[in-house]
Amino acid sequence: MWNETVELFRTRMPLRKHRCRFKSYEHCFTAAEAVDWLHELLRCSQNFGPEVTRKQTVQLLKKFLKNHVIEDIKGKWGQEDFEDNRHLYRFPPSSPLKPYPKRPPYQKEVIKFPEWNDPPPGTSQENIPVRPVVMNSELWFKRHSIAIGEVPACRLIHRRQLTEANVEEIWKSAALSYLQKILGLDSLEEVLDVKLVNSKFIIHNVYSVSKQGVVILDDKSKELPHWVLSAMKCLANWPNCSDLKQPMYLGFEKDVFKTIADYFGHLKEPLLTFHLFDAFVSVLGLLQKENMAIEAFQICCLLLPPENRRKLQLLMRMMARICLNKEMPPLCDGVGTRTLMVQTFSRCILCSKGEVDLDDLLAARLVTFLMDNFEEILKVPLALQTSIEERVAHLRRVQIKYPGADMDITPSAPSFCRQISPEEFEYQRAYGSQEPLAALLEEVVTDAKLSSKEKKKKLKQFQKSYPEVYQERFPTPESEALLFPEKPKPKPQLLMWALKNPFQPFQRTRSFRM
């Protein structure tokens, strides 16, 4: 934004001939002309907006003079002071655009919570050991017994106990991943140091809140002083003068406001912290997409220390109520209430640790957006909270395990993964799974220990589960019949005792009854 503003100012600022002390100067401009033109440019810019004041424009031109973007008509710059007057200035021959800062190499992923089956630290990702499954006929029968209705006994496997540190890392990883996705960055290293993000702050800001959504502090010594809180309540709940019961003097509200402004103006660190300055400034690029900007601000505000978040919530609530209160007397002559709020509290809300060229304008832009959307921004993002709580519940849930699963197999020597070609992958996908199945079928066929009844039962199960492999081994009923040849049936023997007189010839007799 600095380079863009400098380029627009150098290329579009009107230059003309001026006279000073009986001498003419070509291609120059007065300080007042520069303030007029640059002020209008900033007000029309989507990066800054109409809230930019003339005083802020003068401050930016002072930085232009210090960084040799402009120089006075005699070539002086740096130590000179810029004022809104008729003094003449010009552009130097070269444009002092600032180089982009070089970032250290970064990973494309933020902190990831380790899964239970992740390899230990230091394991090469190119040679990840795997456990091959060696199946025999008995193990195969255990695995497929469920398909025929014979469910074996199962047992419950409890997952590893989640510690408080594990849950904190889940919250931190999920929040940073969500912020990185919204900002569209390859890495958050561009805008903040993730190692300095405190996961305890995130959890406290989510769960330790009042019914109104304001953070509740465990350490009461970090609360706002009682007199500051009373002054803020006084202005936030300002009633009609006729309703006041306590005595009041003319200008009382201005003194109360000055008391609040002095306290926040002397904070050692802005409420949004020096560490998160770049993160909040990066979100300003999303202001044209209001919903995305609000979501990004929600995550950034969750990273704040709880005492900072509480002070920010109370301050923004007071500022919003003052701006909406039509009964509030003017707090400053010549300046609107909304503009006064932005000018007074922008630096105590957002500020860089070192002097940054556009930090005043950026802070004013952020505070303006924050005033308009503070109720949504300072809420806990429900989607993020729900997804994390579901993940933690899943990791704590027990698992049902049946006999014959991979974890019951004693692993042999580890093999290693290697990259294969697409053609080899397709071949393995088509035939790789059939070869061990065919070998398993052959083992069942040649197993001499199995009885014919048991062998027929297992072959029937195999045919039901893998008909293609079975059809290839036994293409015809005759080939299957060869495995179980029919034994010749013996002829029934004639029972000798069935005849009364076996050695006498048979005689047909008749008996007549008269």
Short mmCIF file of C-alpha atoms in Angstrom, two decimals:
data_model
loop_
_atom_site.label_atom_id
_atom_site.label_comp_id
_atom_site.label_asym_id
_atom_site.label_seq_id
_atom_site.Cartn_x
_atom_site.Cartn_y
_atom_site.Cartn_z
CA MET A 1 0.00 0.00 0.00
CA TRP A 2 2.93 2.34 0.67
CA ASN A 3 4.36 1.80 -2.82
CA GLU A 4 0.93 2.12 -4.43
CA THR A 5 0.23 5.43 -2.65
CA VAL A 6 3.67 6.80 -3.51
CA GLU A 7 3.28 5.91 -7.19
CA LEU A 8 -0.19 7.47 -7.42
CA PHE A 9 1.04 10.62 -5.68
CA ARG A 10 4.08 11.02 -7.96
CA THR A 11 2.24 10.33 -11.22
CA ARG A 12 -1.02 12.22 -10.61
CA MET A 13 -0.15 15.16 -8.34
CA PRO A 14 -0.59 18.35 -10.44
CA LEU A 15 2.66 20.28 -10.91
CA ARG A 16 2.95 23.89 -12.09
CA LYS A 17 5.10 26.98 -11.97
CA HIS A 18 5.30 28.90 -8.67
CA ARG A 19 7.04 32.13 -7.61
CA CYS A 20 8.76 32.54 -4.26
CA ARG A 21 10.77 35.62 -3.22
CA PHE A 22 11.00 37.04 -6.74
CA LYS A 23 12.14 33.73 -8.18
CA SER A 24 10.23 31.22 -10.33
CA TYR A 25 10.28 27.43 -9.82
CA GLU A 26 9.05 24.93 -12.39
CA HIS A 27 7.27 21.58 -11.70
CA CYS A 28 6.53 22.08 -8.02
CA PHE A 29 3.58 22.38 -5.63
CA THR A 30 2.74 23.98 -2.30
CA ALA A 31 2.28 22.03 0.92
CA ALA A 32 -1.40 23.02 1.07
CA GLU A 33 -1.96 21.81 -2.50
CA ALA A 34 -0.32 18.47 -1.64
CA VAL A 35 -2.55 18.09 1.43
CA ASP A 36 -5.70 18.88 -0.57
CA TRP A 37 -4.92 16.46 -3.37
CA LEU A 38 -3.60 13.56 -1.22
CA HIS A 39 -6.48 13.92 1.25
CA GLU A 40 -9.01 13.45 -1.54
CA LEU A 41 -7.03 10.48 -2.91
CA LEU A 42 -7.03 8.72 0.46
CA ARG A 43 -10.72 9.35 1.07
CA CYS A 44 -11.61 7.75 -2.28
CA SER A 45 -9.27 4.77 -1.76
CA GLN A 46 -10.83 1.46 -0.75
CA ASN A 47 -7.84 0.82 1.51
CA PHE A 48 -8.51 3.87 3.71
CA GLY A 49 -11.99 5.30 3.14
CA PRO A 50 -13.78 8.57 3.84
CA GLU A 51 -12.84 8.61 7.54
CA VAL A 52 -9.33 9.89 6.75
CA THR A 53 -8.83 13.37 8.20
CA ARG A 54 -6.72 16.26 6.96
CA LYS A 55 -4.51 15.94 10.04
CA GLN A 56 -3.74 12.32 9.17
CA THR A 57 -2.89 13.38 5.63
CA VAL A 58 -0.38 15.91 6.99
CA GLN A 59 1.18 13.15 9.11
CA LEU A 60 1.59 10.97 6.02
CA LEU A 61 3.22 13.82 4.08
CA LYS A 62 5.65 14.25 6.96
CA LYS A 63 6.64 10.62 6.44
CA PHE A 64 6.93 11.25 2.71
CA LEU A 65 9.38 14.06 3.43
CA LYS A 66 11.35 11.95 5.91
CA ASN A 67 11.64 9.06 3.41
CA HIS A 68 12.58 11.42 0.50
CA VAL A 69 9.39 10.84 -1.44
CA ILE A 70 9.28 14.65 -1.69
CA GLU A 71 11.82 17.39 -0.95
CA ASP A 72 11.58 21.11 -0.51
CA ILE A 73 12.33 23.40 -3.40
CA LYS A 74 15.97 23.72 -2.29
CA GLY A 75 16.50 19.95 -2.12
CA LYS A 76 16.27 19.59 1.66
CA TRP A 77 14.53 16.56 3.21
CA GLY A 78 14.72 14.21 6.18
CA GLN A 79 15.16 16.63 9.06
CA GLU A 80 12.78 19.24 7.71
CA ASP A 81 9.25 19.51 9.12
CA PHE A 82 6.19 19.49 6.88
CA GLU A 83 3.38 21.93 7.66
CA ASP A 84 0.10 22.76 5.96
CA ASN A 85 1.20 26.08 4.42
CA ARG A 86 2.46 27.73 1.19
CA HIS A 87 5.97 26.25 1.35
CA LEU A 88 7.12 24.81 -2.00
CA TYR A 89 8.01 21.17 -2.57
CA ARG A 90 8.97 18.99 -5.52
CA PHE A 91 9.60 15.34 -6.38
CA PRO A 92 13.19 14.03 -6.40
CA PRO A 93 14.45 12.48 -9.67
CA SER A 94 14.19 8.88 -8.39
CA SER A 95 11.18 7.25 -6.74
CA PRO A 96 12.08 5.77 -3.33
CA LEU A 97 9.80 2.72 -3.45
CA LYS A 98 10.37 0.27 -0.64
CA PRO A 99 11.43 -3.32 -1.42
CA TYR A 100 9.17 -6.09 -0.28
CA PRO A 101 10.50 -7.82 2.85
CA LYS A 102 12.02 -11.23 2.24
CA ARG A 103 10.43 -13.99 4.23
CA PRO A 104 12.27 -17.10 5.43
CA PRO A 105 11.33 -20.41 3.80
CA TYR A 106 8.07 -21.70 5.16
CA GLN A 107 5.98 -24.81 5.12
CA LYS A 108 2.66 -24.81 3.34
CA GLU A 109 0.82 -26.23 6.35
CA VAL A 110 0.36 -24.78 9.81
CA ILE A 111 0.64 -26.76 13.02
CA LYS A 112 -1.00 -30.15 12.67
CA PHE A 113 -2.17 -32.20 15.61
CA PRO A 114 -0.53 -35.66 15.42
CA GLU A 115 -2.76 -38.61 14.68
CA TRP A 116 -2.46 -41.84 16.63
CA ASN A 117 -0.87 -43.70 13.70
CA ASP A 118 1.60 -40.96 12.74
CA PRO A 119 5.25 -42.12 12.60
CA PRO A 120 7.54 -40.92 15.40
CA PRO A 121 9.53 -37.69 14.85
CA GLY A 122 12.51 -38.13 12.58
CA THR A 123 10.98 -40.87 10.43
CA SER A 124 11.58 -40.25 6.74
CA GLN A 125 8.39 -39.68 4.77
CA GLU A 126 9.92 -41.37 1.72
CA ASN A 127 10.37 -44.72 3.48
CA ILE A 128 7.37 -45.20 5.73
CA PRO A 129 7.29 -48.73 7.21
CA VAL A 130 4.09 -50.65 6.61
CA ARG A 131 2.86 -53.90 8.11
CA PRO A 132 2.13 -56.56 5.46
CA VAL A 133 -0.83 -58.82 6.18
CA VAL A 134 0.03 -62.51 5.89
CA MET A 135 -3.28 -64.38 5.70
CA ASN A 136 -3.78 -68.08 6.17
CA SER A 137 -7.00 -70.01 5.80
CA GLU A 138 -7.91 -69.76 9.48
CA LEU A 139 -7.37 -65.98 9.60
CA TRP A 140 -9.39 -65.57 6.41
CA PHE A 141 -12.23 -67.59 7.96
CA LYS A 142 -12.21 -65.31 11.03
CA ARG A 143 -12.41 -62.20 8.90
CA HIS A 144 -15.26 -63.37 6.72
CA SER A 145 -17.33 -65.12 9.32
CA ILE A 146 -19.30 -61.91 9.85
CA ALA A 147 -20.57 -62.07 6.26
CA ILE A 148 -22.34 -65.39 6.89
CA GLY A 149 -23.84 -64.34 10.18
CA GLU A 150 -21.32 -65.88 12.57
CA VAL A 151 -20.23 -62.74 14.48
CA PRO A 152 -17.24 -63.46 16.73
CA ALA A 153 -16.74 -61.90 20.12
CA CYS A 154 -15.55 -58.27 19.99
CA ARG A 155 -13.69 -56.06 22.42
CA LEU A 156 -13.50 -52.33 23.05
CA ILE A 157 -10.28 -50.48 22.31
CA HIS A 158 -10.00 -47.22 24.26
CA ARG A 159 -8.08 -44.51 22.50
CA ARG A 160 -5.08 -42.77 24.00
CA GLN A 161 -6.03 -40.45 26.82
CA LEU A 162 -6.28 -36.84 25.64
CA THR A 163 -4.34 -34.51 27.90
CA GLU A 164 -5.02 -30.83 28.42
CA ALA A 165 -2.01 -30.04 26.25
CA ASN A 166 -3.45 -32.19 23.42
CA VAL A 167 -6.74 -30.30 23.49
CA GLU A 168 -4.92 -26.96 23.50
CA GLU A 169 -2.90 -27.97 20.44
CA ILE A 170 -6.09 -29.00 18.64
CA TRP A 171 -7.63 -25.57 19.28
CA LYS A 172 -4.49 -23.76 18.20
CA SER A 173 -4.01 -25.82 15.04
CA ALA A 174 -7.66 -25.53 13.98
CA ALA A 175 -7.85 -21.78 14.59
CA LEU A 176 -4.66 -21.04 12.67
CA SER A 177 -5.65 -23.33 9.80
CA TYR A 178 -9.04 -21.60 9.56
CA LEU A 179 -7.39 -18.16 9.54
CA GLN A 180 -4.87 -19.22 6.89
CA LYS A 181 -7.66 -20.53 4.67
CA ILE A 182 -9.69 -17.29 4.92
CA LEU A 183 -6.66 -15.09 4.19
CA GLY A 184 -5.71 -17.29 1.22
CA LEU A 185 -2.06 -17.51 2.28
CA ASP A 186 0.41 -20.34 1.70
CA SER A 187 1.66 -19.89 5.24
CA LEU A 188 0.85 -17.75 8.26
CA GLU A 189 4.56 -17.09 8.68
CA GLU A 190 3.95 -14.12 6.39
CA VAL A 191 1.78 -12.35 8.96
CA LEU A 192 2.59 -13.78 12.41
CA ASP A 193 4.88 -16.09 14.35
CA VAL A 194 2.70 -19.11 15.17
CA LYS A 195 5.07 -20.14 17.95
CA LEU A 196 4.02 -17.07 19.93
CA VAL A 197 0.32 -17.92 19.70
CA ASN A 198 -0.89 -19.02 23.15
CA SER A 199 -3.48 -21.80 22.94
CA LYS A 200 -4.62 -21.15 26.53
CA PHE A 201 -5.76 -17.66 25.47
CA ILE A 202 -7.97 -19.15 22.74
CA ILE A 203 -9.70 -21.60 25.07
CA HIS A 204 -10.19 -18.95 27.78
CA ASN A 205 -11.70 -16.50 25.28
CA VAL A 206 -14.14 -19.17 24.10
CA TYR A 207 -15.42 -20.62 27.37
CA SER A 208 -14.76 -18.04 30.13
CA VAL A 209 -17.38 -15.48 29.14
CA SER A 210 -20.40 -13.84 30.72
CA LYS A 211 -23.98 -14.00 29.45
CA GLN A 212 -23.28 -10.82 27.49
CA GLY A 213 -20.29 -12.48 25.80
CA VAL A 214 -17.64 -10.43 27.67
CA VAL A 215 -14.52 -12.27 28.82
CA ILE A 216 -14.29 -13.04 32.55
CA LEU A 217 -10.76 -12.74 33.97
CA ASP A 218 -9.36 -15.11 36.57
CA ASP A 219 -6.77 -12.56 37.67
CA LYS A 220 -8.72 -9.55 38.93
CA SER A 221 -5.55 -7.42 39.07
CA LYS A 222 -5.67 -7.23 35.25
CA GLU A 223 -9.13 -5.67 35.26
CA LEU A 224 -9.75 -2.07 34.22
CA PRO A 225 -9.30 0.31 37.17
CA HIS A 226 -12.55 0.99 38.93
CA TRP A 227 -12.48 4.71 38.17
CA VAL A 228 -11.94 4.07 34.43
CA LEU A 229 -14.78 1.55 34.33
CA SER A 230 -17.08 3.99 36.13
CA ALA A 231 -16.21 6.75 33.65
CA MET A 232 -16.91 4.44 30.69
CA LYS A 233 -20.28 3.43 32.15
CA CYS A 234 -21.13 7.08 32.69
CA LEU A 235 -20.66 7.98 29.03
CA ALA A 236 -22.11 4.73 27.69
CA ASN A 237 -25.33 5.24 29.67
CA TRP A 238 -25.52 9.03 29.31
CA PRO A 239 -29.17 10.14 30.04
CA ASN A 240 -30.99 13.42 29.55
CA CYS A 241 -29.72 16.25 31.75
CA SER A 242 -33.12 16.49 33.46
CA ASP A 243 -32.85 12.88 34.57
CA LEU A 244 -29.53 13.28 36.34
CA LYS A 245 -29.70 13.24 40.13
CA GLN A 246 -26.04 14.00 40.79
CA PRO A 247 -24.73 17.57 40.41
CA MET A 248 -23.02 18.37 37.09
CA TYR A 249 -21.03 21.31 35.77
CA LEU A 250 -20.73 22.56 32.20
CA GLY A 251 -18.26 20.43 30.26
CA PHE A 252 -18.46 17.50 32.69
CA GLU A 253 -18.82 14.96 29.86
CA LYS A 254 -15.67 16.30 28.15
CA ASP A 255 -13.60 15.81 31.29
CA VAL A 256 -14.93 12.27 31.72
CA PHE A 257 -14.05 11.47 28.11
CA LYS A 258 -10.56 12.95 28.54
CA THR A 259 -10.03 10.72 31.60
CA ILE A 260 -10.84 7.63 29.55
CA ALA A 261 -8.72 8.76 26.61
CA ASP A 262 -5.70 9.44 28.86
CA TYR A 263 -5.86 5.97 30.38
CA PHE A 264 -6.02 4.13 27.04
CA GLY A 265 -3.47 6.50 25.50
CA HIS A 266 -0.83 5.49 28.06
CA LEU A 267 -1.09 1.71 27.57
CA LYS A 268 2.30 0.06 27.08
CA GLU A 269 0.96 -2.00 24.19
CA PRO A 270 -2.08 -1.59 21.93
CA LEU A 271 -5.06 -3.81 22.65
CA LEU A 272 -4.52 -5.82 19.46
CA THR A 273 -0.84 -6.32 20.47
CA PHE A 274 2.31 -5.68 18.47
CA HIS A 275 2.61 -9.37 17.60
CA LEU A 276 -0.73 -9.48 15.76
CA PHE A 277 -0.32 -6.16 13.91
CA ASP A 278 0.47 -7.76 10.52
CA ALA A 279 -2.35 -10.29 10.92
CA PHE A 280 -4.99 -7.59 11.51
CA VAL A 281 -3.59 -5.43 8.69
CA SER A 282 -3.81 -8.43 6.33
CA VAL A 283 -7.52 -8.75 7.10
CA LEU A 284 -8.04 -5.16 5.91
CA GLY A 285 -7.57 -6.43 2.37
CA LEU A 286 -10.83 -8.40 2.76
CA LEU A 287 -13.04 -5.46 3.71
CA GLN A 288 -14.73 -5.56 0.30
CA LYS A 289 -15.91 -9.07 1.26
CA GLU A 290 -17.54 -8.16 4.55
CA ASN A 291 -18.48 -11.66 5.72
CA MET A 292 -14.97 -13.04 5.13
CA ALA A 293 -13.43 -10.04 6.90
CA ILE A 294 -15.66 -10.56 9.94
CA GLU A 295 -14.72 -14.25 10.13
CA ALA A 296 -11.01 -13.43 9.90
CA PHE A 297 -11.31 -10.73 12.58
CA GLN A 298 -13.15 -13.23 14.82
CA ILE A 299 -10.21 -15.64 14.67
CA CYS A 300 -7.61 -12.89 15.19
CA CYS A 301 -9.47 -11.56 18.23
CA LEU A 302 -9.53 -15.07 19.73
CA LEU A 303 -5.71 -15.01 19.74
CA LEU A 304 -5.63 -11.95 22.02
CA PRO A 305 -4.73 -12.18 25.71
CA PRO A 306 -8.01 -12.38 27.70
CA GLU A 307 -7.42 -9.05 29.45
CA ASN A 308 -6.91 -7.32 26.07
CA ARG A 309 -10.03 -8.90 24.62
CA ARG A 310 -12.10 -7.81 27.64
CA LYS A 311 -10.85 -4.21 27.44
CA LEU A 312 -11.52 -4.15 23.70
CA GLN A 313 -15.08 -5.42 24.21
CA LEU A 314 -15.87 -2.78 26.85
CA LEU A 315 -14.23 0.03 24.87
CA MET A 316 -15.99 -0.78 21.59
CA ARG A 317 -19.34 -1.05 23.38
CA MET A 318 -18.83 2.41 24.91
CA MET A 319 -17.74 3.95 21.60
CA ALA A 320 -20.75 2.52 19.74
CA ARG A 321 -23.23 3.73 22.36
CA ILE A 322 -21.74 7.23 22.41
CA CYS A 323 -22.01 7.50 18.62
CA LEU A 324 -25.65 6.35 18.66
CA ASN A 325 -26.73 8.56 21.58
CA LYS A 326 -28.41 11.66 20.17
CA GLU A 327 -28.63 13.18 23.65
CA MET A 328 -24.82 13.19 24.07
CA PRO A 329 -23.41 16.76 23.96
CA PRO A 330 -20.50 17.37 21.57
CA LEU A 331 -17.30 16.06 23.13
CA CYS A 332 -15.05 18.17 20.93
CA ASP A 333 -15.72 21.41 19.12
CA GLY A 334 -15.49 21.16 15.35
CA VAL A 335 -15.12 17.38 15.21
CA GLY A 336 -17.97 14.88 14.86
CA THR A 337 -18.46 12.28 17.56
CA ARG A 338 -17.70 9.32 15.28
CA THR A 339 -14.56 10.92 13.88
CA LEU A 340 -13.46 11.82 17.42
CA MET A 341 -13.83 8.20 18.54
CA VAL A 342 -11.67 6.96 15.67
CA GLN A 343 -8.98 9.62 16.14
CA THR A 344 -8.81 9.18 19.90
CA PHE A 345 -8.68 5.39 20.22
CA SER A 346 -7.22 4.13 16.92
CA ARG A 347 -3.59 4.09 18.13
CA CYS A 348 -4.43 2.43 21.45
CA ILE A 349 -6.27 -0.31 19.54
CA LEU A 350 -3.84 -0.95 16.66
CA CYS A 351 -0.28 0.25 16.41
CA SER A 352 3.04 -1.14 15.18
CA LYS A 353 6.03 -1.55 17.46
CA GLY A 354 8.28 0.41 15.14
CA GLU A 355 7.18 3.41 13.13
CA VAL A 356 5.35 2.07 10.12
CA ASP A 357 4.57 4.40 7.25
CA LEU A 358 0.80 3.87 7.02
CA ASP A 359 -0.01 2.57 10.51
CA ASP A 360 -2.11 5.62 11.47
CA LEU A 361 -4.33 5.34 8.42
CA LEU A 362 -4.58 1.57 8.69
CA ALA A 363 -5.54 1.81 12.36
CA ALA A 364 -8.26 4.34 11.57
CA ARG A 365 -9.63 2.09 8.83
CA LEU A 366 -9.70 -0.96 11.11
CA VAL A 367 -11.32 0.88 14.05
CA THR A 368 -14.01 2.25 11.74
CA PHE A 369 -14.89 -1.25 10.54
CA LEU A 370 -14.68 -2.57 14.09
CA MET A 371 -17.15 0.05 15.35
CA ASP A 372 -19.68 -0.96 12.69
CA ASN A 373 -19.37 -4.73 13.29
CA PHE A 374 -17.99 -5.14 16.81
CA GLU A 375 -20.89 -7.31 18.03
CA GLU A 376 -20.23 -9.94 15.34
CA ILE A 377 -16.44 -9.66 15.40
CA LEU A 378 -16.16 -10.17 19.17
CA LYS A 379 -18.35 -13.28 19.12
CA VAL A 380 -16.93 -16.80 19.21
CA PRO A 381 -17.14 -18.35 15.70
CA LEU A 382 -19.70 -21.10 16.19
CA ALA A 383 -18.59 -23.19 13.20
CA LEU A 384 -15.02 -23.38 14.48
CA GLN A 385 -16.10 -24.23 18.02
CA THR A 386 -18.46 -26.99 16.84
CA SER A 387 -15.88 -28.63 14.56
CA ILE A 388 -13.22 -28.69 17.28
CA GLU A 389 -15.56 -30.07 19.94
CA GLU A 390 -16.69 -32.83 17.55
CA ARG A 391 -13.08 -33.70 16.78
CA VAL A 392 -12.13 -33.92 20.46
CA ALA A 393 -15.20 -36.09 21.15
CA HIS A 394 -14.23 -38.40 18.27
CA LEU A 395 -10.69 -38.82 19.57
CA ARG A 396 -12.05 -39.74 23.00
CA ARG A 397 -14.59 -42.24 21.66
CA VAL A 398 -13.95 -45.98 22.13
CA GLN A 399 -13.55 -48.27 19.12
CA ILE A 400 -14.98 -51.76 18.53
CA LYS A 401 -12.35 -54.27 17.39
CA TYR A 402 -12.99 -57.79 16.09
CA PRO A 403 -10.54 -60.72 16.22
CA GLY A 404 -8.49 -61.08 13.07
CA ALA A 405 -8.00 -57.35 12.57
CA ASP A 406 -4.61 -56.00 11.56
CA MET A 407 -3.64 -55.10 15.10
CA ASP A 408 -3.96 -58.78 16.13
CA ILE A 409 -1.36 -59.87 13.58
CA THR A 410 2.26 -60.14 14.61
CA PRO A 411 4.08 -57.98 12.08
CA SER A 412 6.96 -59.40 10.14
CA ALA A 413 9.95 -57.45 8.94
CA PRO A 414 8.80 -54.03 7.70
CA SER A 415 8.62 -53.27 4.02
CA PHE A 416 8.68 -49.82 2.52
CA CYS A 417 6.49 -47.79 0.18
CA ARG A 418 7.79 -46.78 -3.21
CA GLN A 419 6.31 -44.73 -6.03
CA ILE A 420 4.99 -46.70 -9.01
CA SER A 421 3.85 -45.77 -12.51
CA PRO A 422 0.14 -45.39 -13.39
CA GLU A 423 0.33 -48.48 -15.61
CA GLU A 424 1.75 -50.59 -12.79
CA PHE A 425 -0.89 -49.24 -10.43
CA GLU A 426 -3.71 -50.24 -12.78
CA TYR A 427 -2.20 -53.71 -13.17
CA GLN A 428 -1.89 -54.17 -9.42
CA ARG A 429 -5.40 -52.87 -8.90
CA ALA A 430 -6.78 -55.41 -11.37
CA TYR A 431 -4.66 -58.47 -10.57
CA GLY A 432 -2.75 -57.75 -7.39
CA SER A 433 -5.64 -58.56 -5.07
CA GLN A 434 -6.63 -61.72 -6.99
CA GLU A 435 -3.25 -63.44 -6.77
CA PRO A 436 -3.17 -63.78 -2.96
CA LEU A 437 -6.84 -64.81 -2.99
CA ALA A 438 -6.12 -67.50 -5.56
CA ALA A 439 -3.22 -68.70 -3.41
CA LEU A 440 -5.50 -68.76 -0.39
CA LEU A 441 -8.11 -70.79 -2.31
CA GLU A 442 -5.45 -73.27 -3.37
CA GLU A 443 -4.33 -73.61 0.24
CA VAL A 444 -7.88 -74.53 1.25
CA VAL A 445 -8.12 -77.03 -1.62
CA THR A 446 -4.85 -78.80 -0.77
CA ASP A 447 -5.27 -78.75 3.01
CA ALA A 448 -5.23 -82.44 3.93
CA LYS A 449 -6.13 -81.77 7.56
CA LEU A 450 -9.60 -80.52 6.68
CA SER A 451 -12.44 -83.00 6.44
CA SER A 452 -14.56 -83.06 3.30
CA LYS A 453 -17.46 -81.47 5.15
CA GLU A 454 -15.34 -78.64 6.53
CA LYS A 455 -13.62 -78.10 3.19
CA LYS A 456 -16.95 -77.87 1.36
CA LYS A 457 -18.17 -75.30 3.91
CA LYS A 458 -15.14 -73.08 3.47
CA LEU A 459 -15.24 -73.35 -0.31
CA LYS A 460 -18.88 -72.33 -0.25
CA GLN A 461 -17.97 -69.26 1.82
CA PHE A 462 -15.16 -68.38 -0.58
CA GLN A 463 -17.42 -68.75 -3.61
CA LYS A 464 -19.96 -66.41 -2.04
CA SER A 465 -17.35 -63.74 -1.19
CA TYR A 466 -15.11 -63.95 -4.28
CA PRO A 467 -17.06 -65.53 -7.16
CA GLU A 468 -14.63 -64.34 -9.85
CA VAL A 469 -11.59 -66.00 -8.25
CA TYR A 470 -13.60 -69.14 -7.54
CA GLN A 471 -14.88 -69.28 -11.15
CA GLU A 472 -11.34 -69.04 -12.49
CA ARG A 473 -10.21 -71.99 -10.33
CA PHE A 474 -13.31 -74.10 -10.99
CA PRO A 475 -14.64 -72.99 -14.41
CA THR A 476 -17.04 -75.96 -14.77
CA PRO A 477 -19.04 -78.11 -12.35
CA GLU A 478 -16.98 -81.07 -13.52
CA SER A 479 -13.73 -79.45 -12.32
CA GLU A 480 -15.31 -78.86 -8.93
CA ALA A 481 -16.60 -82.43 -8.86
CA LEU A 482 -13.07 -83.76 -9.39
CA LEU A 483 -12.14 -82.39 -5.97
CA PHE A 484 -14.73 -84.58 -4.28
CA PRO A 485 -15.03 -87.81 -6.38
CA GLU A 486 -18.12 -89.89 -5.66
CA LYS A 487 -17.44 -93.27 -4.10
CA PRO A 488 -19.15 -96.34 -5.75
CA LYS A 489 -22.22 -97.47 -3.85
CA PRO A 490 -22.10 -101.17 -2.76
CA LYS A 491 -24.91 -103.50 -3.96
CA PRO A 492 -27.33 -104.52 -1.21
CA GLN A 493 -26.67 -108.08 0.01
CA LEU A 494 -29.44 -110.65 0.12
CA LEU A 495 -30.34 -111.50 3.64
CA MET A 496 -30.39 -115.27 4.09
CA TRP A 497 -32.43 -115.17 7.24
CA ALA A 498 -35.28 -113.43 5.47
CA LEU A 499 -36.32 -116.76 3.86
CA LYS A 500 -38.02 -119.52 5.91
CA ASN A 501 -36.64 -122.39 3.84
CA PRO A 502 -33.81 -121.02 1.84
CA PHE A 503 -32.79 -124.39 0.31
CA GLN A 504 -36.20 -125.55 -0.84
CA PRO A 505 -37.64 -124.59 -4.21
CA PHE A 506 -40.28 -122.03 -4.24
CA GLN A 507 -43.75 -123.35 -4.60
CA ARG A 508 -46.79 -121.38 -5.34
CA THR A 509 -49.69 -122.38 -3.23
CA ARG A 510 -53.21 -121.38 -3.08
CA SER A 511 -55.71 -121.72 -0.37
CA PHE A 512 -59.41 -121.61 -1.02
CA ARG A 513 -61.88 -121.05 1.53
CA MET A 514 -65.20 -122.67 0.99
#
